DNA sequence: CTGAAAGCGCTTACAG
DNA sequence: CTGAAAGCGCTTACAG
């Protein structure tokens, strides 16, 4: 390991000067700068960022805490966060909590000891109290995909407007002329989507029927089962809003197995726009979630806090808007129904 | 930020003693230990791991370089690596290269400066030369999912036996009585699977027909198209081996659209065992890839190298074996074909 | 068992 | 513009 002292010796200067040419914090004469750069090159010197981190009190590292990567949603979000962090010369310390608050707490504390410059905590990966104590100990924190409103008032949060997702889907079905619209959602995580669904129905003067609201667990299979139950009702719906694409695809499979045709007999709309949504038959109409846009917003906000510049005055809440992507699984209601 | 000096002052000892109770490297009398622990508690002291890293020359951090997390394969592998690392009190610095060697090089160098204790480099995420130079500069490195044999001889490597995957799939189809067996693969990354496929056919005395080997890009769509092309042959195959499950599912969709029945008219087998494989209709027979087992093996091997204990004498190559998972998409050949 | 001191590899005022 | 010195928060021989 060659150190800054080796370089200084070879360039016949002091380490302060080497540091100055490296950081460009203080002007250095062209002549000595050249000597130093030459020495660096000859020695193949690379600064030790741990030492620099200790001296400067910052590590150019961001801690990212997510529930899991098995969920492609988080995998993609992490990918984008890494990308944005990289653009700003930051690296990512990643950990997963598998929805266990204890694991979340453990990871937060460990990462805090490691002097990361800031945290992005996603998806209820940790208890809000532990996150708050983090912030109280002077770390910058941004929450994201938090899915719960309460007690986060004092922390900046970047989220997706899932209520709007529910509204857009429902409004689309209403505009297609549907009145008997059912929903398959996983609660509590998809509660906001259901709210959007219900609000839109109510505003349209349509009562929300309990038997038209089914619980799933976000899996294909649960969508399949929920759809079967809906089709077995005395008065089945003519359209189904599913809280995510997997359940929508499961519902489509169930409908096909009942020898009903989509969108002729039933319309189906999902949420997410996963890659399979475009490949199903018929292709799935869905609400597309701008995960990457959200990831970028969260990362950039955190970096602003860290750099202490351009800080928003209010502890703010950024909501990124989803949008409707019409494909072949929804259509104007069949007048015979 | 409370430091070790604060604790020492309060406990009326020197920082060395505080350090000793923390690291347990040197015995400390029960009495002073109690005083120190008390002070730590009162002050809410947590050691600064950056400082410790600088002093000890190790950071308890592993660098993980993968091509992307968009591919669920890598997402799952990263998840398992994090888990194993966590068990050993190591954390993960993650970066993605998107198959760009330049990006790979940049990330490797940056992480090396950060004094991570070791590297896991996956999936041709970087040029082998850059990885070797890393090792030459004293870092521990383990390759994984490397997919290329050459010039890795001197580096330890943990991989999945994809050739065996090709063999298992093909042998299964042969045992079902199939003789006209086609393959859909993405090369070069799935080259080894194709080799396993061809070797098994050849050993069974069956010629490998060029028109029975189709290229895909691992997507559902490419499997779909490749299967259509195979079905259009004057002598179509009675079984298809797809290099991954997505292409297998695409092939199944194409077969269904041609009004052929699986497995009655055609058998289909994939590789991976993604979660959708169990949910397709019929459920997909596939070769299950022990990603997590591989991830664990790679991580534990790297940790052995780092800790310098229990080091294997040979620069070794560990191959983890996949296994056949029979579901409903394969069956004994229809004697009418 | 405990303390005094040097060291890890950088940066940062402060003089000159 | 450059150097001498202290400091970041720990650990680690070495005395005692």
Coordinates of N, CA and C in Angstrom, one line a residue, chain B residues 180-185 197 209-215 222-242 247 251-252 254-255 258 260 266-268:
Chain B
X180 N -36.6 -36.2 -31.2 CA -36.5 -34.9 -31.9 C -36.6 -33.8 -30.9
X181 N -35.4 -33.4 -30.3 CA -35.4 -32.4 -29.3 C -34.7 -31.1 -29.7
X182 N -35.3 -30.0 -29.6 CA -34.8 -28.7 -30.0 C -34.3 -27.9 -28.7
X183 N -33.5 -26.9 -29.0 CA -33.0 -26.1 -27.9 C -33.2 -24.6 -28.2
X184 N -33.6 -23.8 -27.3 CA -33.6 -22.4 -27.4 C -32.6 -21.8 -26.4
X185 N -31.6 -21.2 -26.8 CA -30.6 -20.7 -25.9 C -30.1 -19.3 -26.3
X197 N -26.5 -29.9 -23.4 CA -27.5 -30.5 -24.2 C -26.9 -31.3 -25.4
X209 N -29.0 -31.4 -34.7 CA -29.4 -30.7 -36.0 C -29.3 -29.2 -35.8
X210 N -28.7 -28.5 -36.7 CA -28.6 -27.0 -36.6 C -29.9 -26.4 -36.5
X211 N -30.9 -26.9 -37.3 CA -32.2 -26.2 -37.3 C -32.9 -26.4 -36.0
X212 N -32.5 -27.3 -35.2 CA -33.1 -27.5 -33.9 C -32.5 -26.7 -32.8
X213 N -31.5 -25.8 -33.2 CA -30.9 -24.9 -32.2 C -31.2 -23.5 -32.5
X214 N -32.0 -22.8 -31.7 CA -32.4 -21.5 -31.9 C -31.8 -20.5 -30.9
X215 N -31.5 -19.3 -31.3 CA -31.0 -18.3 -30.4 C -32.1 -17.4 -29.9
X222 N -38.7 -13.8 -27.0 CA -37.8 -14.5 -27.9 C -38.1 -16.0 -27.9
X223 N -38.5 -16.5 -26.7 CA -38.9 -17.9 -26.6 C -40.1 -18.2 -27.5
X224 N -41.0 -17.2 -27.5 CA -42.2 -17.3 -28.3 C -41.9 -17.4 -29.7
X225 N -41.0 -16.5 -30.2 CA -40.7 -16.5 -31.6 C -39.9 -17.7 -32.0
X226 N -39.0 -18.1 -31.2 CA -38.1 -19.3 -31.5 C -39.0 -20.6 -31.6
X227 N -40.0 -20.7 -30.7 CA -40.9 -21.8 -30.8 C -41.7 -21.8 -32.1
X228 N -42.2 -20.7 -32.4 CA -43.0 -20.6 -33.7 C -42.1 -21.1 -34.9
X229 N -40.9 -20.6 -34.9 CA -40.0 -21.1 -36.0 C -39.8 -22.6 -35.9
X230 N -39.7 -23.1 -34.8 CA -39.5 -24.6 -34.6 C -40.7 -25.3 -35.1
X231 N -41.9 -24.8 -34.8 CA -43.1 -25.5 -35.1 C -43.4 -25.4 -36.7
X232 N -42.7 -24.4 -37.3 CA -42.9 -24.3 -38.7 C -42.0 -25.2 -39.5
X233 N -41.1 -25.9 -38.9 CA -40.2 -26.8 -39.6 C -41.0 -27.9 -40.2
X234 N -40.5 -28.4 -41.3 CA -41.1 -29.6 -42.0 C -41.2 -30.7 -41.0
X235 N -40.2 -30.9 -40.2 CA -40.2 -32.0 -39.2 C -40.0 -31.3 -37.8
X236 N -41.1 -30.9 -37.2 CA -40.9 -30.1 -35.9 C -40.5 -31.1 -34.8
X237 N -39.9 -30.5 -33.7 CA -39.4 -31.3 -32.6 C -40.6 -31.8 -31.8
X238 N -40.4 -32.8 -31.0 CA -41.5 -33.2 -30.0 C -41.2 -32.7 -28.6
X239 N -40.0 -32.1 -28.5 CA -39.6 -31.6 -27.2 C -38.7 -30.4 -27.3
X240 N -38.8 -29.4 -26.4 CA -38.0 -28.2 -26.4 C -37.3 -28.0 -25.1
X241 N -36.0 -27.8 -25.2 CA -35.2 -27.4 -24.0 C -34.9 -25.9 -24.1
X242 N -35.4 -25.1 -23.2 CA -35.2 -23.7 -23.2 C -34.1 -23.4 -22.2
X247 N -38.0 -18.1 -21.5 CA -38.1 -18.5 -22.9 C -39.0 -19.8 -23.0
X251 N -42.3 -20.1 -25.2 CA -42.5 -21.2 -26.1 C -43.8 -21.9 -25.8
X252 N -44.2 -22.0 -24.6 CA -45.4 -22.7 -24.2 C -46.6 -21.8 -24.8
X254 N -46.6 -19.9 -27.4 CA -46.6 -20.1 -28.8 C -47.2 -21.4 -29.2
X255 N -46.9 -22.4 -28.4 CA -47.4 -23.8 -28.7 C -48.9 -23.8 -28.5
X258 N -50.8 -22.2 -31.3 CA -50.9 -23.1 -32.4 C -51.8 -24.2 -32.2
X260 N -51.7 -26.5 -30.1 CA -51.1 -27.8 -29.7 C -51.1 -27.9 -28.2
X266 N -46.2 -31.7 -27.3 CA -44.8 -31.3 -27.1 C -44.5 -31.2 -25.6
X267 N -43.3 -31.6 -25.3 CA -42.8 -31.4 -24.0 C -41.9 -30.2 -23.9
X268 N -41.9 -29.4 -22.8 CA -41.1 -28.2 -22.7 C -40.4 -28.3 -21.3

